[in-house]
């Protein structure tokens, strides 16, 4: 199954040996700034060796995130001009609502300003202190919101999803046995809901199969618990299902998306990813009572329930983006572009998570710096050194991001310590990735004898520490 996928991608759908032709023309350009090595060393030092604290104008190729960094299409810009800015009952909201209903088959839509606001709304309503939310490696904001409500996350990702090697086609899958044991042990009163993140950002942008979604849904039904999807990268997930799962090659992305959501009670969505917009999100639900319960909370924290923190223009752009993101040529190019960078790095000997994910290439920090101790943040060090080498900004998804156990206060040591190079949608070209590959290979070569890493200078005491903490070299 997987070899078929790689065959398709390594030969390219349009060019033999050259990957994919970009399915768009570029109309607006943004200049890129190059700093000298001395300047970059100064900037990252001033930022406390934390790439989140850099100014974007000091970054040459910005792969910090694929969130809110997409280039919008001419159709999206045109749609923004007809944004209806009415406080209540905006026409743009009804357009967005209809798009979500048709795409995902979920009837009730609550707009929010971004994904974490949808998470906040969901967890405020569903999570009680002491309850569990089992899922496949929860994203950091997701986990933080659940814990903020006094809940706890249970990671049920399959064991193959916790190693950087191996060709498993759906490393985002949940281990059905582990989930069943958890549901049995806790009982339905102690389970707030089950969450599937697709693709699974924290373990390498790895997809979840339809077979697995169906099996999780069956268990949820059996134990009478709700199933939610974190849909931030739903289209990329659907593309992987089409390419890798038996019986779906002939199905359209739209049909696969319908099937994925048909199993769920609802979803949270960060439209900054597969909505192809700089800002926006929503919560979509199947249950009217739950919808009515959440509406007042949306009004209190986000805005009236027909805009939820977005402008009419934002909602127009999102409605259009949700249509563009399921186009096959777009997804083929998108996922192919990520794989192109992955192949270049792998060929140069850089240890990367495989199979390549949908939105990013993840470098295995512990292999990149073989001799740097695990508790000296090798992946964070890789981010710093890659920036120094050529102004390329990635981000750590590892021991720093994992934070501390909320009960014991001890540092969590995650299965994977990764430096993520996230690819903004429709922004960079193959030449940019050739540059990135050269820089990463250079940093890798220079770091080969390295034995020490980083320690905290000032650790942000609570919450999501990786955004703001500062570091020192050991
Ligand atoms: N993800 C990312 O870079 C942006 C924040 S951290 C730099 O990967 C999932 C799977 C996400 C996600 C954000 C959110 C939150 C929820 N689920 O950023 O609030 O990857 O729109 O979404 C980021 P918002």
Short mmCIF file of N, CA and C and ligand atoms in Angstrom, two decimals, residues 52 64-68 113-119 137-142 145 197-202 230-233 268-273 279-281 359 395 397 401 420 422 466-467, ligand 1:
data_model
loop_
_atom_site.label_atom_id
_atom_site.label_comp_id
_atom_site.label_asym_id
_atom_site.label_seq_id
_atom_site.Cartn_x
_atom_site.Cartn_y
_atom_site.Cartn_z
N UNK A 52 10.73 31.38 18.92
CA UNK A 52 9.46 32.11 19.01
C UNK A 52 9.69 33.59 19.30
N UNK A 64 8.39 28.04 10.92
CA UNK A 64 7.95 27.92 12.31
C UNK A 64 6.61 27.20 12.36
N UNK A 65 5.73 27.58 11.47
CA UNK A 65 4.39 26.98 11.49
C UNK A 65 3.72 27.07 10.12
N UNK A 66 2.79 26.16 9.90
CA UNK A 66 1.93 26.22 8.71
C UNK A 66 0.59 26.84 9.09
N UNK A 67 0.53 27.46 10.27
CA UNK A 67 -0.73 27.96 10.82
C UNK A 67 -0.90 29.44 10.53
N UNK A 68 -1.88 29.78 9.71
CA UNK A 68 -2.14 31.19 9.39
C UNK A 68 -1.13 31.78 8.44
N UNK A 113 -12.49 32.61 16.77
CA UNK A 113 -11.42 33.36 16.10
C UNK A 113 -10.26 32.47 15.68
N UNK A 114 -10.05 31.32 16.35
CA UNK A 114 -9.08 30.33 15.88
C UNK A 114 -9.34 29.01 16.59
N UNK A 115 -8.48 28.01 16.34
CA UNK A 115 -8.76 26.66 16.82
C UNK A 115 -8.84 26.54 18.33
N UNK A 116 -7.93 27.20 19.03
CA UNK A 116 -7.90 27.03 20.50
C UNK A 116 -9.14 27.61 21.16
N UNK A 117 -9.80 28.56 20.50
CA UNK A 117 -11.04 29.11 21.05
C UNK A 117 -12.15 28.06 20.95
N UNK A 118 -12.12 27.28 19.88
CA UNK A 118 -13.09 26.17 19.75
C UNK A 118 -12.80 25.12 20.82
N UNK A 119 -11.51 24.89 21.08
CA UNK A 119 -11.13 23.92 22.13
C UNK A 119 -11.60 24.42 23.49
N UNK A 137 -1.88 11.42 20.55
CA UNK A 137 -1.05 12.56 20.98
C UNK A 137 -1.70 13.93 20.76
N UNK A 138 -2.31 14.45 21.82
CA UNK A 138 -3.03 15.72 21.77
C UNK A 138 -2.07 16.86 21.45
N UNK A 139 -2.54 17.82 20.67
CA UNK A 139 -1.71 19.00 20.38
C UNK A 139 -1.56 19.84 21.66
N UNK A 140 -0.53 20.70 21.70
CA UNK A 140 -0.22 21.39 22.97
C UNK A 140 -1.36 22.27 23.49
N UNK A 141 -1.99 23.06 22.60
CA UNK A 141 -3.09 23.93 23.09
C UNK A 141 -4.28 23.07 23.53
N UNK A 142 -4.47 21.95 22.84
CA UNK A 142 -5.57 21.04 23.16
C UNK A 142 -5.36 20.50 24.57
N UNK A 145 -5.79 23.15 27.31
CA UNK A 145 -7.19 23.48 27.62
C UNK A 145 -7.85 22.39 28.45
N UNK A 197 -7.04 13.53 16.51
CA UNK A 197 -6.41 14.66 15.82
C UNK A 197 -5.92 14.18 14.46
N UNK A 198 -6.41 14.84 13.41
CA UNK A 198 -6.07 14.37 12.06
C UNK A 198 -5.64 15.56 11.19
N UNK A 199 -4.47 15.49 10.66
CA UNK A 199 -3.42 14.54 10.94
C UNK A 199 -2.88 14.81 12.35
N UNK A 200 -2.10 13.86 12.87
CA UNK A 200 -1.60 14.01 14.23
C UNK A 200 -0.31 14.84 14.20
N UNK A 201 -0.48 16.11 14.53
CA UNK A 201 0.62 17.07 14.44
C UNK A 201 1.82 16.64 15.29
N UNK A 202 1.54 16.27 16.55
CA UNK A 202 2.62 16.09 17.51
C UNK A 202 3.49 14.87 17.24
N UNK A 230 -10.23 16.68 15.95
CA UNK A 230 -9.49 17.92 15.79
C UNK A 230 -9.16 17.96 14.31
N UNK A 231 -9.88 18.83 13.60
CA UNK A 231 -9.90 18.76 12.13
C UNK A 231 -8.93 19.72 11.45
N UNK A 232 -7.97 20.27 12.21
CA UNK A 232 -7.10 21.32 11.65
C UNK A 232 -6.52 20.95 10.28
N UNK A 233 -6.15 19.66 10.10
CA UNK A 233 -5.53 19.26 8.82
C UNK A 233 -6.33 18.11 8.19
N UNK A 268 -13.44 20.33 16.34
CA UNK A 268 -12.87 21.67 16.50
C UNK A 268 -12.02 21.90 15.25
N UNK A 269 -11.97 23.15 14.82
CA UNK A 269 -11.23 23.43 13.59
C UNK A 269 -10.40 24.69 13.73
N UNK A 270 -9.11 24.56 13.47
CA UNK A 270 -8.27 25.73 13.29
C UNK A 270 -8.19 25.95 11.79
N UNK A 271 -8.94 26.92 11.29
CA UNK A 271 -8.97 27.17 9.84
C UNK A 271 -7.68 27.82 9.35
N UNK A 272 -6.78 28.12 10.29
CA UNK A 272 -5.47 28.67 9.92
C UNK A 272 -4.62 27.63 9.19
N UNK A 273 -5.05 26.38 9.26
CA UNK A 273 -4.33 25.32 8.53
C UNK A 273 -5.12 25.00 7.25
N UNK A 279 -6.53 33.74 9.78
CA UNK A 279 -7.16 33.66 11.11
C UNK A 279 -8.56 33.07 10.96
N UNK A 280 -8.99 32.35 11.97
CA UNK A 280 -10.36 31.82 11.95
C UNK A 280 -10.43 30.38 12.42
N UNK A 281 -11.62 29.99 12.84
CA UNK A 281 -11.85 28.62 13.28
C UNK A 281 -13.32 28.39 13.53
N UNK A 359 2.13 18.13 6.60
CA UNK A 359 2.35 19.58 6.65
C UNK A 359 3.77 19.97 7.02
N UNK A 395 10.69 24.73 14.50
CA UNK A 395 10.20 24.83 15.88
C UNK A 395 10.33 23.49 16.59
N UNK A 397 9.16 20.41 18.73
CA UNK A 397 7.97 19.68 19.17
C UNK A 397 8.55 18.50 19.94
N UNK A 401 8.33 21.45 24.67
CA UNK A 401 6.89 21.59 24.46
C UNK A 401 6.08 20.68 25.38
N UNK A 420 10.64 20.61 14.04
CA UNK A 420 9.66 20.59 12.93
C UNK A 420 9.92 21.71 11.94
N UNK A 422 7.79 23.25 9.37
CA UNK A 422 6.40 23.26 8.87
C UNK A 422 6.32 24.09 7.60
N UNK A 466 6.99 26.54 26.03
CA UNK A 466 7.92 26.66 24.89
C UNK A 466 7.79 27.98 24.15
N UNK A 467 6.65 28.66 24.28
CA UNK A 467 6.48 29.92 23.56
C UNK A 467 7.36 31.04 24.12
N1 LIG B 1 -1.12 24.44 15.66
C1 LIG B 1 1.07 24.70 14.85
O1 LIG B 1 2.05 25.42 14.58
C2 LIG B 1 -0.10 26.71 15.80
C3 LIG B 1 0.21 27.01 17.18
S1 LIG B 1 1.74 26.54 17.83
C4 LIG B 1 2.90 27.43 16.93
O2 LIG B 1 1.08 23.49 14.59
C5 LIG B 1 -3.90 21.32 16.18
C6 LIG B 1 -3.69 19.94 15.69
C7 LIG B 1 -3.00 22.31 15.92
C8 LIG B 1 -3.22 23.64 16.41
C9 LIG B 1 -2.31 24.68 16.21
C10 LIG B 1 -4.42 23.87 17.16
C11 LIG B 1 -4.74 25.22 17.68
C12 LIG B 1 -5.27 22.83 17.39
N2 LIG B 1 -5.00 21.60 16.91
O3 LIG B 1 -3.49 27.86 16.55
O4 LIG B 1 -5.49 28.12 17.96
O5 LIG B 1 -1.91 22.02 15.20
O6 LIG B 1 -5.76 28.11 15.52
O7 LIG B 1 -5.18 26.04 16.66
C13 LIG B 1 -0.12 25.27 15.46
P1 LIG B 1 -4.95 27.63 16.68
#
